[in-house]
JSON list of C-alpha atoms in Angstrom, two decimals:
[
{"chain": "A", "resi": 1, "resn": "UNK", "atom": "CA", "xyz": [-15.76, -4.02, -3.03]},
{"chain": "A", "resi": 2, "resn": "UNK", "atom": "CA", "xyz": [-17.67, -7.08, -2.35]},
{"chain": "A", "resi": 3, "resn": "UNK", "atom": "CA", "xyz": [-20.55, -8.98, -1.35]},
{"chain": "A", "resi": 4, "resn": "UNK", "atom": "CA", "xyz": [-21.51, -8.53, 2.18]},
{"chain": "A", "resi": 5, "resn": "UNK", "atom": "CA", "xyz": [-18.68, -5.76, 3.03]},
{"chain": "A", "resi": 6, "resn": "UNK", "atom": "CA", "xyz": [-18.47, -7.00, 6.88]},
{"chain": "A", "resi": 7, "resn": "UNK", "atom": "CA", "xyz": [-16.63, -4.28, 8.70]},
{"chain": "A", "resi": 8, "resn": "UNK", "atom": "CA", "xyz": [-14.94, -6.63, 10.84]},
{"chain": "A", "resi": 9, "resn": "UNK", "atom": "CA", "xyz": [-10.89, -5.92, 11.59]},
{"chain": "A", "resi": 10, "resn": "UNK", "atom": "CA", "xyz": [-9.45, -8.10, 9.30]},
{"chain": "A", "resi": 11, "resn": "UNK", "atom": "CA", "xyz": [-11.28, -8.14, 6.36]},
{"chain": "A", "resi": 12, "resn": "UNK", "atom": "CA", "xyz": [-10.93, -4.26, 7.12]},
{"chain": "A", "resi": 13, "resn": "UNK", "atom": "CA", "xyz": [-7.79, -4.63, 7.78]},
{"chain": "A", "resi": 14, "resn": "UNK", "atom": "CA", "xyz": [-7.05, -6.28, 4.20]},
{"chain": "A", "resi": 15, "resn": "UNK", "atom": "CA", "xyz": [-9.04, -4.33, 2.40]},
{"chain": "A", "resi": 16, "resn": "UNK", "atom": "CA", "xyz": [-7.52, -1.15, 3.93]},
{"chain": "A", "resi": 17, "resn": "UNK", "atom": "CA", "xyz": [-4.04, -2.43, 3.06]},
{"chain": "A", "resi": 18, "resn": "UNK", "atom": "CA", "xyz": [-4.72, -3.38, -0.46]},
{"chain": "A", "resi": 19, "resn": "UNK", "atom": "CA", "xyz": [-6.20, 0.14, -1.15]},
{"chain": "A", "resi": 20, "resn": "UNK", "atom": "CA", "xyz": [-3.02, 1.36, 0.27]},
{"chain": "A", "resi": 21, "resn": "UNK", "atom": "CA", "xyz": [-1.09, -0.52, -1.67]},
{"chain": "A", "resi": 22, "resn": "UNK", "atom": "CA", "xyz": [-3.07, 0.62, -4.95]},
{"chain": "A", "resi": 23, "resn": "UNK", "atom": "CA", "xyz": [-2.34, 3.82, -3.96]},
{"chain": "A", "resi": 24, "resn": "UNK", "atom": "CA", "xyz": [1.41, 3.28, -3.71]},
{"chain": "A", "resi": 25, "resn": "UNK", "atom": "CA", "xyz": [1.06, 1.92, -7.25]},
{"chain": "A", "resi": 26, "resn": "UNK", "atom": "CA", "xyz": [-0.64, 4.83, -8.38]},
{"chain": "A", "resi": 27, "resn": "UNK", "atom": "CA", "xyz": [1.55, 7.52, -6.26]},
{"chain": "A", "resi": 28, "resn": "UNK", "atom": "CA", "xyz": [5.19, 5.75, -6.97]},
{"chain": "A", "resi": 29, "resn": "UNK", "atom": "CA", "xyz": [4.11, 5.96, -11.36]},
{"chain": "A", "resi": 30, "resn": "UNK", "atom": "CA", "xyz": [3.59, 9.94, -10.48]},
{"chain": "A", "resi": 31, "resn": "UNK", "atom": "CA", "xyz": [6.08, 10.57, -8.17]},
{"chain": "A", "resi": 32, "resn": "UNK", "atom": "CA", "xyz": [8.96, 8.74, -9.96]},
{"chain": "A", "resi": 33, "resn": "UNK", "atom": "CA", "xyz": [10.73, 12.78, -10.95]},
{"chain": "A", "resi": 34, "resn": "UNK", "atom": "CA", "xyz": [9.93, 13.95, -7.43]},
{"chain": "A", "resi": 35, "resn": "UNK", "atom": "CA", "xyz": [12.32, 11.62, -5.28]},
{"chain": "A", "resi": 36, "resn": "UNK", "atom": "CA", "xyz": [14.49, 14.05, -3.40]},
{"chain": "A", "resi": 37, "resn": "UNK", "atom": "CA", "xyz": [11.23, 16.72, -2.28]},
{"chain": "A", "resi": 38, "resn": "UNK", "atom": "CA", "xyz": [10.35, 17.03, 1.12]},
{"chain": "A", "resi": 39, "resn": "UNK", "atom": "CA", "xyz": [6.72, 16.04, 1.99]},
{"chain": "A", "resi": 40, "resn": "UNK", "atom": "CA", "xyz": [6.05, 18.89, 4.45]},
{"chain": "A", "resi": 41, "resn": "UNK", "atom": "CA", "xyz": [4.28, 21.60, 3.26]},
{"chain": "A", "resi": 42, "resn": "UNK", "atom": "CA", "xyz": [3.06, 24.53, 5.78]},
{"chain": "A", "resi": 43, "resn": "UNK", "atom": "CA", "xyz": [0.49, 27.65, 4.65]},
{"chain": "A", "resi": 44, "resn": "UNK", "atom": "CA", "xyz": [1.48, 30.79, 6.34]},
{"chain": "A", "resi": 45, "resn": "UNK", "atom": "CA", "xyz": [-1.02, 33.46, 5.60]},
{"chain": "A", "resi": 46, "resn": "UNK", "atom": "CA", "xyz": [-0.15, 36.68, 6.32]},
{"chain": "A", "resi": 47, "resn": "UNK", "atom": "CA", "xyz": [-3.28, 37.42, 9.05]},
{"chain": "A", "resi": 48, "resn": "UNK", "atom": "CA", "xyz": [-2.21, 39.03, 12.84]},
{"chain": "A", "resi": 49, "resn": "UNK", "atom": "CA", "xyz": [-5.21, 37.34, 14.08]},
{"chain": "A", "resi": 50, "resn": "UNK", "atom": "CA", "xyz": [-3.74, 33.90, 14.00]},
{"chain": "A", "resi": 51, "resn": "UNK", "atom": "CA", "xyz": [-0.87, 34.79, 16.39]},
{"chain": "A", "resi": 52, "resn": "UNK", "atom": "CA", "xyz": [-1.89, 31.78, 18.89]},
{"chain": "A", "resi": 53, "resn": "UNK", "atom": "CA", "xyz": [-2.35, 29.24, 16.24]},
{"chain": "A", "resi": 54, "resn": "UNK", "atom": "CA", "xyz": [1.28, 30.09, 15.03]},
{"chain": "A", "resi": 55, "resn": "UNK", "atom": "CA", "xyz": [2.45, 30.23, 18.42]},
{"chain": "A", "resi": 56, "resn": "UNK", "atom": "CA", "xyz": [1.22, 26.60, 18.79]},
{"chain": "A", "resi": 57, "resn": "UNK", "atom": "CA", "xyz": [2.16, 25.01, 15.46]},
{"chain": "A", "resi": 58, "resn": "UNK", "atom": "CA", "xyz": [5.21, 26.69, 16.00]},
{"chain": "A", "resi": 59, "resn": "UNK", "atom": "CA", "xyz": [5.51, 24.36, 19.36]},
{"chain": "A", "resi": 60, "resn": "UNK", "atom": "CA", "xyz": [4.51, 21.37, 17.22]},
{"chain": "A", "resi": 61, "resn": "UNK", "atom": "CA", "xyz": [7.37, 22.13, 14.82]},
{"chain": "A", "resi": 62, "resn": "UNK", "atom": "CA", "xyz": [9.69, 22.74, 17.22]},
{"chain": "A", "resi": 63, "resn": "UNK", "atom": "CA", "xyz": [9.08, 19.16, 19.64]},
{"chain": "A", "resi": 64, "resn": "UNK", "atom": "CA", "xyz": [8.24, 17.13, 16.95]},
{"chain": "A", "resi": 65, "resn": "UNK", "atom": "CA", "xyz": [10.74, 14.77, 15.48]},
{"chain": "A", "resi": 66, "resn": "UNK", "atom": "CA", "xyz": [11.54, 15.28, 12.16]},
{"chain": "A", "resi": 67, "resn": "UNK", "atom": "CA", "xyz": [9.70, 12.82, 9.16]},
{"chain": "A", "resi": 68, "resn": "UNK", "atom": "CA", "xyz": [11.38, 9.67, 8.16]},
{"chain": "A", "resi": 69, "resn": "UNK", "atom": "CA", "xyz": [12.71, 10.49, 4.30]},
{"chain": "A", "resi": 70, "resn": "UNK", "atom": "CA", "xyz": [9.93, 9.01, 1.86]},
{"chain": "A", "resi": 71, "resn": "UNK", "atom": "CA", "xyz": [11.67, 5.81, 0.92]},
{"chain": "A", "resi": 72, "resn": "UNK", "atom": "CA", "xyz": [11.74, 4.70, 4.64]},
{"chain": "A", "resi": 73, "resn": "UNK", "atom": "CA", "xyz": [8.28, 5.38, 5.00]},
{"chain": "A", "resi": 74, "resn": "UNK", "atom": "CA", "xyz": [6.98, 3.45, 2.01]},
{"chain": "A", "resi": 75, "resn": "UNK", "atom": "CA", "xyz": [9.04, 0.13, 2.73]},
{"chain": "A", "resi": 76, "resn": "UNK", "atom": "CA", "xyz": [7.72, 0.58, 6.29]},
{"chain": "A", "resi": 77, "resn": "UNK", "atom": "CA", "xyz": [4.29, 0.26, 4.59]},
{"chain": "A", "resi": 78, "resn": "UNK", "atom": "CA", "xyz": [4.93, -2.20, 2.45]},
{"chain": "A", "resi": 79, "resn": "UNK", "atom": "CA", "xyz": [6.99, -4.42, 4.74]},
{"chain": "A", "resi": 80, "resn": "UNK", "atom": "CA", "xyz": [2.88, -4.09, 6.79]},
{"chain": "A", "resi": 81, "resn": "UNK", "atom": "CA", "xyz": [0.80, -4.62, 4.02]},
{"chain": "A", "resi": 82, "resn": "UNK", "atom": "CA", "xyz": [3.30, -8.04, 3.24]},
{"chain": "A", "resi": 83, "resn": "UNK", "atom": "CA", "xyz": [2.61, -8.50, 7.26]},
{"chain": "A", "resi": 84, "resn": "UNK", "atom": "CA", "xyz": [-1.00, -8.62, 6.78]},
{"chain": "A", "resi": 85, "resn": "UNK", "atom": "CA", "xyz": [-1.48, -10.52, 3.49]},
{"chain": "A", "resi": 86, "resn": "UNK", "atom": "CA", "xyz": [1.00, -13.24, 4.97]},
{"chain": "A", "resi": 87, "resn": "UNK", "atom": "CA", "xyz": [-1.84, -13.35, 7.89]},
{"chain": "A", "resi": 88, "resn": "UNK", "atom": "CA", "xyz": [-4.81, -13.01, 4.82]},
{"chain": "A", "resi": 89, "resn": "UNK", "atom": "CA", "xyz": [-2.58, -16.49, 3.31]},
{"chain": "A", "resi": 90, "resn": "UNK", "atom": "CA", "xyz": [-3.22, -18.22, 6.71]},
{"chain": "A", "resi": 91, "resn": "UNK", "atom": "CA", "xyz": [-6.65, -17.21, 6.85]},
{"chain": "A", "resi": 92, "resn": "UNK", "atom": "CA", "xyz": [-7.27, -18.29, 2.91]},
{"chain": "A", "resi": 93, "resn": "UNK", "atom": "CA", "xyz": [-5.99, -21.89, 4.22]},
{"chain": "A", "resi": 94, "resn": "UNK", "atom": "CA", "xyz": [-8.57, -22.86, 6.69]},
{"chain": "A", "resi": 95, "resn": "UNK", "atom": "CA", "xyz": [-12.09, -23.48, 4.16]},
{"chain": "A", "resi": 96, "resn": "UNK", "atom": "CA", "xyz": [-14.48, -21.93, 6.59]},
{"chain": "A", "resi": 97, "resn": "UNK", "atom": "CA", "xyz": [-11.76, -18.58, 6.71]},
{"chain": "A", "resi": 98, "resn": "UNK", "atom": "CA", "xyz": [-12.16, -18.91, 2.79]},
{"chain": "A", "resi": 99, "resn": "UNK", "atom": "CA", "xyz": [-15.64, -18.45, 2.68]},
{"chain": "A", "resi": 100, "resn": "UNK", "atom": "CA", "xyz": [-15.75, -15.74, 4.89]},
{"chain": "A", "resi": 101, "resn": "UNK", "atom": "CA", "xyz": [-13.33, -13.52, 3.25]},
{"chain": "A", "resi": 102, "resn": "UNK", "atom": "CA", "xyz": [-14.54, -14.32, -0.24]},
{"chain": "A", "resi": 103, "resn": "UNK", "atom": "CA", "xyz": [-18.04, -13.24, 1.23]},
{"chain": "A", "resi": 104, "resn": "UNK", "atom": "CA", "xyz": [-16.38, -10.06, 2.67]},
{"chain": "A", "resi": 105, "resn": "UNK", "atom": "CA", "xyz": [-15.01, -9.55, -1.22]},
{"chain": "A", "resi": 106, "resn": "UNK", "atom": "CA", "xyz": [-11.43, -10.42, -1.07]},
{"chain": "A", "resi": 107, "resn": "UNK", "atom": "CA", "xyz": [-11.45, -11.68, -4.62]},
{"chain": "A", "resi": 108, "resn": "UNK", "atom": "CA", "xyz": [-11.73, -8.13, -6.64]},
{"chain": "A", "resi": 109, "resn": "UNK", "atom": "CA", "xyz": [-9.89, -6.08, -3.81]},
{"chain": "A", "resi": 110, "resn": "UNK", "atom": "CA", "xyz": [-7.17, -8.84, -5.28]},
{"chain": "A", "resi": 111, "resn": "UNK", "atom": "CA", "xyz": [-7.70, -9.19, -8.58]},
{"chain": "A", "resi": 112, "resn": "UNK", "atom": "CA", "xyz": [-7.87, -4.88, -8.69]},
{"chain": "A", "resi": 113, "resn": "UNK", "atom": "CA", "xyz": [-4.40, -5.12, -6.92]},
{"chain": "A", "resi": 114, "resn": "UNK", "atom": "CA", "xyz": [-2.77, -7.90, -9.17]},
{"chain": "A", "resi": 115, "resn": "UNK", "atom": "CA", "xyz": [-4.32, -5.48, -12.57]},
{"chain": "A", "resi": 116, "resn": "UNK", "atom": "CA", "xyz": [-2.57, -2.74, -11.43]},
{"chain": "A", "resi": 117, "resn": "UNK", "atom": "CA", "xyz": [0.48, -4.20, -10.43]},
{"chain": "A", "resi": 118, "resn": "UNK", "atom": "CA", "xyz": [0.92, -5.69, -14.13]},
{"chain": "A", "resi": 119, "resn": "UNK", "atom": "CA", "xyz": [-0.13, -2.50, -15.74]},
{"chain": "A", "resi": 120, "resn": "UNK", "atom": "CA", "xyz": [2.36, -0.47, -13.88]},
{"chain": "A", "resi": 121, "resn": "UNK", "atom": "CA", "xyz": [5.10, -3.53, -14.50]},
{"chain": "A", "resi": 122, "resn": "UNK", "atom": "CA", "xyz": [4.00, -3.16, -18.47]},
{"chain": "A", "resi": 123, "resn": "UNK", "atom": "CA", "xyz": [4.46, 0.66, -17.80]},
{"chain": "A", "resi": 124, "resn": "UNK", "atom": "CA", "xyz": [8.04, 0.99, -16.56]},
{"chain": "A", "resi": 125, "resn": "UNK", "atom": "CA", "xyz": [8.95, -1.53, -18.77]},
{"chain": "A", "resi": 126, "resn": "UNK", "atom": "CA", "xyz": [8.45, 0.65, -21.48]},
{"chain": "A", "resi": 127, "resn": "UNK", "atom": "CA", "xyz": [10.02, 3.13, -19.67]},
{"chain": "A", "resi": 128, "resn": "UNK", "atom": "CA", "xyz": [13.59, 2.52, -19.15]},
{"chain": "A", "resi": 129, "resn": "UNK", "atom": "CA", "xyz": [14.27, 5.26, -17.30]},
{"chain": "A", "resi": 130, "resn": "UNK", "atom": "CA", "xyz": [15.56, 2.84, -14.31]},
{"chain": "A", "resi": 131, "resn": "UNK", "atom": "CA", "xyz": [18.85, 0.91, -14.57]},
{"chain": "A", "resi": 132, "resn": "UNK", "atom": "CA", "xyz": [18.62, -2.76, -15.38]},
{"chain": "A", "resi": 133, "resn": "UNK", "atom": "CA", "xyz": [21.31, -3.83, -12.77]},
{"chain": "A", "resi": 134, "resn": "UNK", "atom": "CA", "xyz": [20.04, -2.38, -9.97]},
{"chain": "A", "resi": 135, "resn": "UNK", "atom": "CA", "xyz": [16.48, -3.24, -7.79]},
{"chain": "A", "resi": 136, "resn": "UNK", "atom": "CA", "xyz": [15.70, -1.38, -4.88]},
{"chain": "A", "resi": 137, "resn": "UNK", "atom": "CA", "xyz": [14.42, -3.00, -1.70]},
{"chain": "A", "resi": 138, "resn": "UNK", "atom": "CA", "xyz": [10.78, -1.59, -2.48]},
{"chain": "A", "resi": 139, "resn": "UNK", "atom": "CA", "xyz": [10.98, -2.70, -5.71]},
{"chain": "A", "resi": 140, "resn": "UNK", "atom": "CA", "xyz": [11.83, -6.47, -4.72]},
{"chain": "A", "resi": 141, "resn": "UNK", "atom": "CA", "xyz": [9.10, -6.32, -1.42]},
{"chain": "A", "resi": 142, "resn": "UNK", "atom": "CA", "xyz": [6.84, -5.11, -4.11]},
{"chain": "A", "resi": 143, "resn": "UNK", "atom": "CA", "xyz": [7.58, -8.12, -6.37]},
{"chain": "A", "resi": 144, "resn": "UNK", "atom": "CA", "xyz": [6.91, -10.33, -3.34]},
{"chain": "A", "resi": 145, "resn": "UNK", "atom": "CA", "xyz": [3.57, -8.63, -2.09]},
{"chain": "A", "resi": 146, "resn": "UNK", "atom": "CA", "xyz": [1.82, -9.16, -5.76]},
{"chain": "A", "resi": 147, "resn": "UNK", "atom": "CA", "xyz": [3.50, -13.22, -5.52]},
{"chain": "A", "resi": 148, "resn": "UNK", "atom": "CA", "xyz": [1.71, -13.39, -2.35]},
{"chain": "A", "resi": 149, "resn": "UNK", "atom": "CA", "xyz": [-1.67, -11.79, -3.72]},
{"chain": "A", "resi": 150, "resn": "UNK", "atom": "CA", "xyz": [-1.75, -13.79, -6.60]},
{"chain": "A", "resi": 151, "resn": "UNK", "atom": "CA", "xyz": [-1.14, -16.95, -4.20]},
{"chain": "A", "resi": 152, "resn": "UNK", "atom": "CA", "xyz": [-3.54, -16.03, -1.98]},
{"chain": "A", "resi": 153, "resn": "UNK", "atom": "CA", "xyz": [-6.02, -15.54, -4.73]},
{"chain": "A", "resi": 154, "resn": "UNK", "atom": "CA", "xyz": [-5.29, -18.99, -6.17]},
{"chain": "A", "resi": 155, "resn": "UNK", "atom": "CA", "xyz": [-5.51, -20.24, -2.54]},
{"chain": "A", "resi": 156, "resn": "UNK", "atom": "CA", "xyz": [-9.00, -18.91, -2.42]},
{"chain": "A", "resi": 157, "resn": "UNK", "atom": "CA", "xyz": [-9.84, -20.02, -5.66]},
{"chain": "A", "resi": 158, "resn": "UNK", "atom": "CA", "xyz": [-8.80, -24.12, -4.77]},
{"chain": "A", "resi": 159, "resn": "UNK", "atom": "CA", "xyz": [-10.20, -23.90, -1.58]},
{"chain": "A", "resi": 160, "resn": "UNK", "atom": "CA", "xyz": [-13.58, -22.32, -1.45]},
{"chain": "A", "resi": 161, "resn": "UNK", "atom": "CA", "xyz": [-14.78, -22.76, -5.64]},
{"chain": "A", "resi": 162, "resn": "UNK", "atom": "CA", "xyz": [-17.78, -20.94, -5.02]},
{"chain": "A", "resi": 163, "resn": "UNK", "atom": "CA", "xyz": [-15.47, -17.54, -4.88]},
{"chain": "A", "resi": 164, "resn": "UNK", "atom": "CA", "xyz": [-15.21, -17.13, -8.68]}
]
């Protein structure tokens, strides 16, 4: 993504959580008909040889808890990836913490993140499959998150001019 690509934990960390967050983009514009579909899906082939291998995922079926439903799970995510670029802003404010992260290619992990998020904005508002009244918790965190990038890249920017 960027110049040096240190594998330290945060710039890891960011990087990881941006790519996530891409891929929420990119999952939430596919999966906007398949709300209501459980995520657990389990191949049974129809083999006697694989009697202990049931016998044990049966076990794991049985004692595990069940799955949080989808929409819990991806405002759990988001509420971390807003966690982690609210730690990213306090980094971006210190000038040495600037340079390092621009080195470590914060700027187009950012910038990719901020494109998508408009295209997918200009894409469901053509769209208007989704009621004007009503915004969902996601939606708003979501909102927030690409505020935050956009500040954090304009942080960057002020601070450390060397990172465009």
């Amino acid at each position: 993504v960027g110049k040096g690509q240190y594998l330290g934990l945060l710039p890891t960390l960011i990087r990881f959580s941006l790519a996530a967050l891409n891929s929420f983009l990119l999952q939430e514009d596919v999966n906007r008909g398949m709300e209501g579909q459980d995520d657990t899906n389990v191949d049974n082939n129809g083999d006697g040889d694989d009697t202990g291998l049931e016998l044990g995922l049966a076990f794991i079926r049985a004692t595990k808890p069940p799955p949080l439903p989808r929409k819990i799970r991806q405002e759990r995510a988001l509420e971390f990836i807003d966690a982690v670029l609210t730690l990213t802003s306090t980094v971006i404010s210190v000038p040495s913490g600037t340079s390092a992260l621009t080195d470590c290619g914060i700027i187009p992990a950012l910038v990719s993140t901020i494109a998508l998020d408009s295209q997918m904005t200009k894409n469901s508002n053509n769209s208007s499959s989704m009621e004007a009244n009503e915004e969902s918790y996601s939606n708003s965190l979501l909102k927030f998150i690409t505020a935050q990038a956009i500040q954090i890249l304009e942080g960057a920017i002020v601070t450390h001019t060397n990172a465009l």
